[in-house]
Coordinates of C-alpha atoms in Angstrom, one line a residue:
M1143 CA -11.7 52.6 -14.4
F1144 CA -7.9 52.5 -14.6
R1145 CA -7.8 56.2 -15.7
E1146 CA -10.0 57.2 -12.7
N1147 CA -7.7 55.3 -10.2
K1148 CA -4.6 56.8 -11.8
D1149 CA -6.0 60.3 -11.6
D1150 CA -6.7 59.8 -7.9
L1151 CA -3.3 58.4 -7.1
P1152 CA -1.5 61.8 -6.3
L1153 CA -4.4 62.7 -3.9
L1154 CA -4.1 59.3 -2.2
I1155 CA -0.4 59.6 -1.8
L1156 CA -0.8 63.1 -0.4
S1157 CA -3.4 61.8 2.1
L1158 CA -1.1 59.0 3.2
I1159 CA 1.8 61.4 3.7
M1160 CA -0.4 63.8 5.8
G1161 CA -1.6 60.9 7.9
V1162 CA 1.9 59.7 8.7
F1163 CA 2.9 63.3 9.5
V1164 CA -0.1 63.8 11.9
I1165 CA 0.6 60.4 13.7
T1166 CA 4.3 61.2 14.0
F1167 CA 3.6 64.7 15.4
I1168 CA 1.1 63.3 18.0
F1169 CA 3.6 60.6 19.0
S1170 CA 6.4 63.0 19.4
E1171 CA 4.3 65.3 21.5
T1172 CA 3.1 62.6 23.9
T1173 CA 5.6 59.8 24.0
G1174 CA 8.6 61.1 22.3
D1175 CA 12.2 60.7 23.5
D1176 CA 12.4 64.3 24.7
R1177 CA 9.8 64.0 27.4
N1178 CA 9.7 67.7 27.7
R1179 CA 6.0 67.9 28.7
S1180 CA 5.2 66.7 32.2
P1181 CA 1.8 65.0 32.6
Y1182 CA 1.4 67.1 35.8
T1183 CA 0.7 70.7 36.5
F1184 CA 3.4 72.5 38.4
D1185 CA 1.3 72.5 41.6
E1186 CA 0.7 68.7 41.2
A1187 CA 4.4 68.2 40.7
V1188 CA 5.3 70.1 43.9
A1189 CA 2.6 68.2 45.9
L1190 CA 4.1 64.9 44.7
Q1191 CA 7.6 66.1 45.6
L1192 CA 6.4 66.9 49.1
D1193 CA 4.2 63.8 49.6
K1194 CA 6.8 61.2 48.6
N1195 CA 9.2 62.1 51.3
T1196 CA 12.1 62.7 49.0
Q1197 CA 14.1 64.3 51.9
D1198 CA 14.8 67.6 50.0
V1199 CA 17.4 69.6 51.8
T1200 CA 19.1 72.9 51.7
I1201 CA 22.3 74.2 53.3
Q1202 CA 21.9 76.9 55.9
D1203 CA 24.7 78.2 58.1
G1204 CA 26.9 75.3 56.9
R1205 CA 24.4 72.7 58.0
L1206 CA 21.9 70.5 56.0
T1207 CA 18.3 71.4 56.9
E1208 CA 15.0 70.2 55.5
A1209 CA 13.7 72.4 52.7
G1210 CA 10.3 74.0 53.0
E1211 CA 7.6 74.1 50.3
E1212 CA 8.3 77.7 49.2
Q1213 CA 12.0 76.9 48.8
I1214 CA 11.2 73.8 46.7
R1215 CA 8.8 75.8 44.5
H1216 CA 11.6 78.4 44.0
Y1217 CA 14.1 75.8 42.7
M1218 CA 11.5 73.8 40.7
Q1219 CA 10.6 76.9 38.6
T1220 CA 11.1 76.5 34.8
A1221 CA 11.4 80.2 33.7
E1222 CA 13.7 80.2 30.7
D1223 CA 15.9 83.0 32.1
Y1224 CA 16.4 81.2 35.4
Y1225 CA 19.7 79.3 35.1
P1226 CA 18.9 78.2 31.5
L1227 CA 21.8 75.7 31.4
Q1228 CA 19.9 73.5 33.8
H1229 CA 17.8 72.7 30.7
L1230 CA 20.7 72.0 28.3
D1231 CA 20.6 68.6 26.6
L1232 CA 23.5 66.8 28.2
R1233 CA 23.6 64.1 25.6
Q1234 CA 25.3 66.5 23.2
K1235 CA 29.1 66.6 23.2
V1236 CA 31.1 69.8 23.7
D1237 CA 33.7 70.7 21.0
V1238 CA 36.7 71.2 23.3
D1239 CA 40.2 69.8 23.6
A1240 CA 42.0 68.2 26.6
G1241 CA 44.3 71.2 26.9
T1242 CA 41.4 73.6 27.6
L1243 CA 39.9 71.1 30.0
N1244 CA 43.2 70.9 31.9
E1245 CA 43.1 74.7 32.2
I1246 CA 39.6 74.5 33.7
L1247 CA 40.8 71.8 36.1
E1248 CA 43.9 73.7 37.3
G1249 CA 43.9 74.1 41.0
R1250 CA 41.0 71.7 41.5
G1251 CA 42.8 69.3 43.9
I1252 CA 42.7 65.7 42.8
L1253 CA 40.8 66.5 39.7
E1254 CA 43.7 68.5 38.2
G1255 CA 45.3 67.1 35.1
Y1256 CA 42.6 64.7 34.1
G1257 CA 41.3 66.6 31.1
E1258 CA 42.0 63.7 28.7
T1259 CA 40.1 61.3 30.9
Y1260 CA 37.0 63.6 31.1
L1261 CA 37.2 63.9 27.3
E1262 CA 37.3 60.1 27.0
A1263 CA 34.3 59.8 29.3
Q1264 CA 32.3 62.3 27.1
D1265 CA 33.1 60.3 24.0
A1266 CA 32.5 56.9 25.5
H1267 CA 29.2 57.7 27.3
D1268 CA 27.7 60.5 25.2
I1269 CA 27.6 63.0 28.0
N1270 CA 28.5 66.7 28.1
V1271 CA 32.1 67.0 29.4
L1272 CA 31.6 70.4 31.0
Y1273 CA 28.7 69.0 32.9
L1274 CA 31.0 66.1 34.1
I1275 CA 33.6 68.5 35.3
S1276 CA 31.1 70.9 37.0
H1277 CA 29.3 68.0 38.7
T1278 CA 32.6 66.6 40.1
Q1279 CA 33.6 70.1 41.3
I1280 CA 30.3 70.3 43.3
E1281 CA 30.5 66.8 44.7
T1282 CA 34.2 67.0 45.7
G1283 CA 34.5 70.5 46.9
N1284 CA 36.8 71.3 44.0
G1285 CA 38.7 68.1 44.4
A1286 CA 39.4 68.5 48.1
S1287 CA 36.8 66.3 49.9
E1288 CA 37.8 63.2 51.8
L1289 CA 35.8 61.0 49.5
A1290 CA 37.5 62.5 46.4
R1291 CA 41.0 62.2 47.8
G1292 CA 40.4 58.5 48.3
I1293 CA 39.3 56.1 51.1
E1294 CA 41.6 53.1 51.8
A1295 CA 39.9 49.7 52.3
D1296 CA 41.8 46.4 52.4
G1297 CA 45.0 48.0 51.1
T1298 CA 43.4 49.6 48.1
T1299 CA 42.3 53.3 47.8
Y1300 CA 38.9 54.0 46.2
Y1301 CA 37.7 57.2 44.7
N1302 CA 34.2 58.6 44.2
F1303 CA 34.0 61.9 42.3
F1304 CA 30.2 62.1 41.6
G1305 CA 28.8 61.3 45.0
I1306 CA 27.2 58.1 43.7
G1307 CA 25.8 56.2 46.6
A1308 CA 27.0 58.9 49.1
F1309 CA 23.9 59.5 51.1
D1310 CA 23.9 62.9 52.8
R1311 CA 24.4 61.8 56.4
Q1312 CA 26.7 58.9 55.7
A1313 CA 28.4 60.3 52.6
V1314 CA 32.0 59.1 53.2
E1315 CA 31.1 55.6 54.4
A1316 CA 28.4 54.9 51.8
G1317 CA 30.2 56.6 48.9
S1318 CA 33.5 54.8 49.5
S1319 CA 31.7 51.4 49.9
Y1320 CA 30.0 52.0 46.5
A1321 CA 33.3 52.9 44.9
A1322 CA 34.9 49.7 46.3
E1323 CA 32.0 47.6 44.9
E1324 CA 32.6 49.2 41.5
D1325 CA 36.5 49.0 41.8
W1326 CA 37.0 52.7 41.3
S1327 CA 40.6 52.3 42.4
S1328 CA 42.0 55.2 40.5
P1329 CA 40.9 58.7 39.6
E1330 CA 40.5 57.6 36.0
R1331 CA 38.3 54.7 37.0
A1332 CA 36.2 57.1 39.2
I1333 CA 35.7 59.5 36.3
M1334 CA 34.9 56.8 33.7
G1335 CA 32.8 54.7 36.0
G1336 CA 30.8 57.7 37.3
A1337 CA 30.1 59.0 33.8
E1338 CA 28.9 55.5 32.7
F1339 CA 26.6 55.3 35.7
I1340 CA 25.0 58.7 35.1
S1341 CA 24.7 58.1 31.4
R1342 CA 23.1 54.7 31.8
N1343 CA 20.7 55.6 34.6
Y1344 CA 19.9 59.3 33.8
V1345 CA 21.2 61.3 30.9
N1346 CA 20.7 58.6 28.2
N1347 CA 17.7 57.1 30.0
G1348 CA 15.2 60.0 29.6
Q1349 CA 16.5 62.4 32.2
H1350 CA 18.9 64.3 30.0
T1351 CA 19.0 67.7 31.6
L1352 CA 20.1 68.8 35.0
Y1353 CA 16.5 69.8 35.8
K1354 CA 15.1 66.4 34.8
M1355 CA 17.9 64.7 36.8
R1356 CA 17.0 66.7 39.9
W1357 CA 13.2 66.9 39.7
N1358 CA 12.1 64.2 37.3
P1359 CA 9.0 66.1 36.1
H1360 CA 7.7 63.1 34.2
E1361 CA 7.4 61.2 37.6
P1362 CA 7.9 63.8 40.3
G1363 CA 9.2 62.6 43.7
T1364 CA 10.9 59.5 42.2
H1365 CA 14.4 58.6 40.7
Q1366 CA 16.1 61.9 41.5
Y1367 CA 19.8 62.3 41.5
A1368 CA 20.3 64.6 44.4
T1369 CA 18.5 65.8 47.6
D1370 CA 20.0 69.3 47.6
I1371 CA 17.3 71.6 46.1
S1372 CA 20.0 73.9 44.6
W1373 CA 21.9 71.0 43.0
A1374 CA 20.8 71.7 39.4
V1375 CA 21.2 75.4 39.4
S1376 CA 24.6 75.2 41.2
I1377 CA 26.0 73.0 38.4
A1378 CA 24.4 75.0 35.7
G1379 CA 26.0 78.2 37.1
I1380 CA 29.5 76.6 37.0
M1381 CA 28.9 75.3 33.4
A1382 CA 27.8 78.8 32.3
S1383 CA 31.1 80.3 33.5
Y1384 CA 33.0 77.8 31.4
Y1385 CA 30.9 78.4 28.3
D1386 CA 31.4 82.1 28.7
D1387 CA 35.1 82.1 29.6
Y1388 CA 36.1 79.9 26.7
A1389 CA 33.5 81.1 24.1
L1390 CA 32.2 77.6 23.7
Q1391 CA 29.0 76.8 21.8
T1392 CA 26.1 75.4 23.8
G1393 CA 23.8 72.7 22.3
D1394 CA 20.1 72.3 22.3
F1395 CA 17.9 73.3 25.3
K1396 CA 15.0 71.0 26.4
F1397 CA 12.8 73.2 28.7
T1398 CA 10.3 71.3 30.8
K1399 CA 6.7 72.3 30.3
Y1400 CA 4.2 71.4 33.0
R1401 CA 0.6 70.8 32.0
E1402 CA -1.5 73.8 32.2
E1403 CA -4.3 74.0 34.8

């Protein structure tokens, strides 16, 4: 009896290993951290985006206007050659020094000279530093917006570089109020505080690509960072220029896959 059990032992171990592998594979495909597979088809995701009144907007002739279905479909596409950096995993750090970041920030208004602070934000909050810079460029108009230059309240000047809490039609009032609540009373505080907010609520909370931050394919029409339909591709385009100009290595890509019909 002992010999028979002993002879069967390798087969039993192999079966157990294969069982664990299969379970792990199924788990990673369905509930894994990457969340690259949406439970919805593309058409279903678009319909949810429209139905949930997310107030998607686009800029035409310098004015915000409501985006139409075809425009939303265009920016929600996931073709791998369409602004691929919107699918870059933002949790991975960029191997770059503060001097290079200061070159990138040169001429960027109030953002200029804060390369070391951006680098500290990357290290402290596990979030891609080129994304942080590109995002603040978009939100502040290259460091020149009123909200970025600082809004004074009760004798203190507050800064908001990431547009957090700055709703489209009351951006300055709402954004400065949020900055005051968070005590972002210096550019350094605005950079570190904004990075912490985005890391905690988005990048290190399941929405770790620009595409996921903007469209949230796992739960379309909810918890989306921006209302501008071109937000993700605009930031991805800026990031791409920096990766190319400075020959920097990109990290992993996490392309969203919608459920097939």
